[in-house]
N, CA, C and O atoms as a DFTB+ gen file, in Angstrom:
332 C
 N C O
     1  1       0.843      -1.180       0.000
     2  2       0.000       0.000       0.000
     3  2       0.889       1.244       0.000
     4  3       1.933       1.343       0.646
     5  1       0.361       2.189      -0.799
     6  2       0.891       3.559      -0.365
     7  2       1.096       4.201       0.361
     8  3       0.142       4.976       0.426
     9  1       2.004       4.503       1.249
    10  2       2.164       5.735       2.378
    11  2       2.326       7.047       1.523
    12  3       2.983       7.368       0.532
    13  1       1.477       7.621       2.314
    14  2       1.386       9.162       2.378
    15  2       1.735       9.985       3.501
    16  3       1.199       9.814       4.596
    17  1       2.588      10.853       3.300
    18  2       2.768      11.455       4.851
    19  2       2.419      12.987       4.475
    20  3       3.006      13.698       3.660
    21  1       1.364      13.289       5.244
    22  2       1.460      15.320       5.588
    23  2       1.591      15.868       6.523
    24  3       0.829      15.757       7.484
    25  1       2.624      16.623       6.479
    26  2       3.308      17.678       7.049
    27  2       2.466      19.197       7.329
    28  3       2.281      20.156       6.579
    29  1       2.068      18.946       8.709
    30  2       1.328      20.551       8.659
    31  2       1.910      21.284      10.013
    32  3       2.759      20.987      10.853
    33  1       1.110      22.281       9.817
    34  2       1.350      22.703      11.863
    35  2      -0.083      23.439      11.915
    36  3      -0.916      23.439      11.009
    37  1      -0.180      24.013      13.066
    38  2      -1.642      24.806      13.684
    39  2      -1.504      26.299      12.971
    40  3      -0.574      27.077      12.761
    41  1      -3.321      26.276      12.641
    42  2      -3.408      27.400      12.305
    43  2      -3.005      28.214      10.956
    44  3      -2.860      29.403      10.670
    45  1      -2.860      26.546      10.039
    46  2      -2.465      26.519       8.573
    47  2      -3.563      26.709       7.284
    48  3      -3.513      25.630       6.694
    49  1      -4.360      27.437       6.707
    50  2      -5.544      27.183       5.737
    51  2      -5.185      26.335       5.070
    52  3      -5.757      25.261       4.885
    53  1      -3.704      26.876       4.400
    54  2      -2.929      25.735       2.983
    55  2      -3.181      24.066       3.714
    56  3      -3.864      23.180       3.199
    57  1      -2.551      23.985       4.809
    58  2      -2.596      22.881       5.352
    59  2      -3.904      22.209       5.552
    60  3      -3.980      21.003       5.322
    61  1      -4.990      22.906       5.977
    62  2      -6.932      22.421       6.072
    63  2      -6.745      22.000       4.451
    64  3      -6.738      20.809       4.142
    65  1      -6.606      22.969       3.521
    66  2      -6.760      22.321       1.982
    67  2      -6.404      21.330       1.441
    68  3      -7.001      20.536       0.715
    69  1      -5.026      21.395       1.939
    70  2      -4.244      19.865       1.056
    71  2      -4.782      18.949       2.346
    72  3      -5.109      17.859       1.876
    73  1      -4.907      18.959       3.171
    74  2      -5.878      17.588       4.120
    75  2      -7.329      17.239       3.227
    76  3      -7.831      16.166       2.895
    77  1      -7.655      18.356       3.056
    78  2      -9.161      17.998       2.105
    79  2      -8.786      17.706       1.163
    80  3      -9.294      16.590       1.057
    81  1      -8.114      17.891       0.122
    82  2      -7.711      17.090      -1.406
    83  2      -7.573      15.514      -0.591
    84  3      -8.392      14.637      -0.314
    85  1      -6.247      15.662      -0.403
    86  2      -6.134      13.930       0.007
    87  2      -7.010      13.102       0.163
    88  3      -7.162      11.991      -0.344
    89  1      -7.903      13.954       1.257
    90  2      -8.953      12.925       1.425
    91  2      -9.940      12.990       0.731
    92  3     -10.577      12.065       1.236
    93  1     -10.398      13.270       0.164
    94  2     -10.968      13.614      -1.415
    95  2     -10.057      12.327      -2.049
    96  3     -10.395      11.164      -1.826
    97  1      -9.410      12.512      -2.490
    98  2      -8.446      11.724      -2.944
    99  2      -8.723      10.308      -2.807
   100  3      -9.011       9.558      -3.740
   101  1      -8.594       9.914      -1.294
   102  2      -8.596       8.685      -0.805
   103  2      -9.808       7.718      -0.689
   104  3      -9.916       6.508      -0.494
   105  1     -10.638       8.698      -0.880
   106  2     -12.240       7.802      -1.194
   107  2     -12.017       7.244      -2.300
   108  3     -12.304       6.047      -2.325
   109  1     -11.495       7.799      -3.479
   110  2     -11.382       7.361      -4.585
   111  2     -10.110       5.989      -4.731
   112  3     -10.188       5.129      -5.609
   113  1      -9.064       6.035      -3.749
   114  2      -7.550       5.202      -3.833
   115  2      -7.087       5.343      -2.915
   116  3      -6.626       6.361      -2.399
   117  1      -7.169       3.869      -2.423
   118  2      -6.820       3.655      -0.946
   119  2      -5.304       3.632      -1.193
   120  3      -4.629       3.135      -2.094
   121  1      -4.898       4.557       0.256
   122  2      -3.474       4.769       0.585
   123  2      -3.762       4.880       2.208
   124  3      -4.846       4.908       2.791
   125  1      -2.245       4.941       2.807
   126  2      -2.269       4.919       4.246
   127  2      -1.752       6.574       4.346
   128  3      -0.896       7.226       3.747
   129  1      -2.633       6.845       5.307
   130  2      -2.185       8.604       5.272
   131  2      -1.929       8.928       6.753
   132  3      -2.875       8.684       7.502
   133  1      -0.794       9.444       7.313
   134  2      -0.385      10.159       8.255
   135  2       0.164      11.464       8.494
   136  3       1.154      11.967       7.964
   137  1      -0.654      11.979       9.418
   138  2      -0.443      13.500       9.819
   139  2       0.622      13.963      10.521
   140  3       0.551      13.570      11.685
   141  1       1.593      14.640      10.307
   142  2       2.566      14.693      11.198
   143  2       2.295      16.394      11.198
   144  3       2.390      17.234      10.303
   145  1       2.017      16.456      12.245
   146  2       2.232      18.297      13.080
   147  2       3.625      18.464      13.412
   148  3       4.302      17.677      14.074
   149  1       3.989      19.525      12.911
   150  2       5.641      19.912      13.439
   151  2       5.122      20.955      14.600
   152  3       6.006      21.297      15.385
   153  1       3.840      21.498      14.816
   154  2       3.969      22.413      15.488
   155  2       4.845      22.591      16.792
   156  3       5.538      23.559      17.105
   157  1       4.614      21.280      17.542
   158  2       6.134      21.082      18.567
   159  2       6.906      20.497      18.363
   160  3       7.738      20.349      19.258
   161  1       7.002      20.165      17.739
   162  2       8.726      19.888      16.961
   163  2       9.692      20.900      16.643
   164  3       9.667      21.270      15.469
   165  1      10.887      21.661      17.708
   166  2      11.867      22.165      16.817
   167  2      12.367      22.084      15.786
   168  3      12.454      22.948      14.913
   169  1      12.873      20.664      15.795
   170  2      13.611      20.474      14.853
   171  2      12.969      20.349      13.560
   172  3      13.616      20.513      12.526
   173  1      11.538      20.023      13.558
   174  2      10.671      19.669      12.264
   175  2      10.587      21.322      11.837
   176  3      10.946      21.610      10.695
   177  1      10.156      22.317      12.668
   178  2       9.480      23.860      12.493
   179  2      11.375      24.297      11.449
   180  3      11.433      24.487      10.234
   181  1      12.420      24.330      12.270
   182  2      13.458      24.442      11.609
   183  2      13.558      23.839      10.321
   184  3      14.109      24.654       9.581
   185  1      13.242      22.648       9.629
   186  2      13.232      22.248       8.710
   187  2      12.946      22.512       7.582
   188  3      13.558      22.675       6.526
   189  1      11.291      22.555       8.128
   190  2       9.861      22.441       7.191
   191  2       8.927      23.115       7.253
   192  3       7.802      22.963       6.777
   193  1       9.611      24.373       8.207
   194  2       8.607      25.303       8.800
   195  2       8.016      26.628       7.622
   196  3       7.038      27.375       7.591
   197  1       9.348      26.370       6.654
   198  2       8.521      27.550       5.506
   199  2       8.364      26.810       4.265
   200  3       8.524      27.241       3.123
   201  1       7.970      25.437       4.697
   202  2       7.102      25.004       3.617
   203  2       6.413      24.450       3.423
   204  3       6.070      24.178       2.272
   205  1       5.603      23.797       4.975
   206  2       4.151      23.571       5.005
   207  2       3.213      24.121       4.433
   208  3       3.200      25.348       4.329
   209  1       2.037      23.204       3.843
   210  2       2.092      22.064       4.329
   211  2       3.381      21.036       3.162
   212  3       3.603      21.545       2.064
   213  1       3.805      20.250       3.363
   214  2       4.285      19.343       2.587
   215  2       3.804      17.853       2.350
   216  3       3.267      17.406       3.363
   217  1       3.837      17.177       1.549
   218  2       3.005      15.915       1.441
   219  2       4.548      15.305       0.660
   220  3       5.291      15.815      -0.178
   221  1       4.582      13.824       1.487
   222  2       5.755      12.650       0.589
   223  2       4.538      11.290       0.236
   224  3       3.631      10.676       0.797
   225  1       5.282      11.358      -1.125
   226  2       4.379       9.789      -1.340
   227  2       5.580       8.952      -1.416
   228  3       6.564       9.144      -2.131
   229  1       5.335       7.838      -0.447
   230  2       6.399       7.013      -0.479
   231  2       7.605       7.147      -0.079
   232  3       8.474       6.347      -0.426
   233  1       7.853       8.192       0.725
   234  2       9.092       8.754       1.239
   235  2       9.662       9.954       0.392
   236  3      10.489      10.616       1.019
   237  1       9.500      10.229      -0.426
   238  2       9.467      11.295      -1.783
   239  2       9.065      12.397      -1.813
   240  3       7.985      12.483      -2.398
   241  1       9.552      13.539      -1.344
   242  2       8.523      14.639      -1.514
   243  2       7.914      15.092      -2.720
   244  3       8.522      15.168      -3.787
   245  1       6.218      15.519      -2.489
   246  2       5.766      15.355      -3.867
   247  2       5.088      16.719      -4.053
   248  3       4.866      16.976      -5.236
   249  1       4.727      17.599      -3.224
   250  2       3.725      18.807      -3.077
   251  2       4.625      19.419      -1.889
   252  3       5.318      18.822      -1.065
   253  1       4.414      20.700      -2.049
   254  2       4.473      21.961      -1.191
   255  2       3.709      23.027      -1.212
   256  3       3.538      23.591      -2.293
   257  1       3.148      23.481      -0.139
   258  2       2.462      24.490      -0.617
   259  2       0.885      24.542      -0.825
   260  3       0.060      25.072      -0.082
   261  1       0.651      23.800      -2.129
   262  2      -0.510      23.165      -2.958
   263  2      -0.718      21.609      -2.966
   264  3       0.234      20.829      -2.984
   265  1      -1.632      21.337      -2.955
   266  2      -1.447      19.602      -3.711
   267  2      -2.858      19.526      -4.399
   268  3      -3.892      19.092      -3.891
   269  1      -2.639      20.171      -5.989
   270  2      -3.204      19.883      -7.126
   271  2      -4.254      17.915      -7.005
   272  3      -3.945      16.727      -6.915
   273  1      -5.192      18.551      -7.068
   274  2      -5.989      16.818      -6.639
   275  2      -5.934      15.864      -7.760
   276  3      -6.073      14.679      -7.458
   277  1      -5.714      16.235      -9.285
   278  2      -5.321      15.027     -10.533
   279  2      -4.106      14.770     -10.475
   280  3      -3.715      13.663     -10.844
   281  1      -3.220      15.726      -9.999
   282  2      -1.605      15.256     -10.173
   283  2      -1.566      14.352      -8.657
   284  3      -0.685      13.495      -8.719
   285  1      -2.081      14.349      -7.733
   286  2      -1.974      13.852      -6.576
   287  2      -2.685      12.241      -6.639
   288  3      -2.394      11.373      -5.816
   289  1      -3.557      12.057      -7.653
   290  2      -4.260      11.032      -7.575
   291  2      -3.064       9.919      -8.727
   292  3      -2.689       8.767      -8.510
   293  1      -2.658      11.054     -10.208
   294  2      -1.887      10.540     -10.466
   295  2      -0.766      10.163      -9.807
   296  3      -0.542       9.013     -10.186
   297  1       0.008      10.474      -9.080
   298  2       0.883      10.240      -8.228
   299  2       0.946       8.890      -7.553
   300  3       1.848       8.061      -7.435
   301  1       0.138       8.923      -7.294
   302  2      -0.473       7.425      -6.199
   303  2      -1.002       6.509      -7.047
   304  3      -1.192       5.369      -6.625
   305  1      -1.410       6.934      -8.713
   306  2      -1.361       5.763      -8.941
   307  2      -0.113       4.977      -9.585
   308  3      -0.110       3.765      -9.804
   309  1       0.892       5.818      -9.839
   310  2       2.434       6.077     -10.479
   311  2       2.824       4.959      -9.341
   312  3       3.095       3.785      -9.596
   313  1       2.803       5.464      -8.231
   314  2       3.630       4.522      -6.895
   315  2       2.678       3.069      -6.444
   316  3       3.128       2.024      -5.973
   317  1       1.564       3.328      -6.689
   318  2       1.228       1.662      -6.590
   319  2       1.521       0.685      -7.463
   320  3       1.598      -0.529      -7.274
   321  1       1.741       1.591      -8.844
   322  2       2.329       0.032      -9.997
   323  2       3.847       0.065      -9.446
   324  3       4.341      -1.054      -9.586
   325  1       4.671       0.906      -8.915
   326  2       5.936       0.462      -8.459
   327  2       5.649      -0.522      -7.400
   328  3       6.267      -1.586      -7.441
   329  1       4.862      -0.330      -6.529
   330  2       5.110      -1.000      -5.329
   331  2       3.929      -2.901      -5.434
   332  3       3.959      -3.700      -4.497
């Protein structure tokens, strides 16, 4: 199965949006999706803090910012014929 990981913190709109694509998304193509908040995370806010939200498919970063819902669906289906 696909892992999906998103990257948000509190108090993000971009971040509410690309949560709603995905899952939008995921009704349509099952993937495993996890939320990771950097909001207390130093070391994550230092990282990734000016470019939440971020989304990896498969360990890969694939979106920043935006996550376009046809390129995102394509995406996932790109990584399930790999996997």
């Amino acid at each position: 199965m696909v892992n999906v990981e998103l990257f948000v913190k509190e108090d993000c709109h971009l971040c509410d949006k690309a949560l709603n694509i995905i899952k939008e998304a995921q009704r349509v193509i099952p993937f495993k999706l996890s939320i990771v908040d950097i909001s207390r995370n130093e070391r994550l806010i230092q990282e990734l803090g000016e470019e939440i939200p971020i989304v990896f498919i498969n360990g890969t970063k694939s979106f920043r910012f935006f996550v376009d819902k046809d390129e995102f669906i394509k995406r996932i289906l790109i990584a399930q014929e790999k996997t």
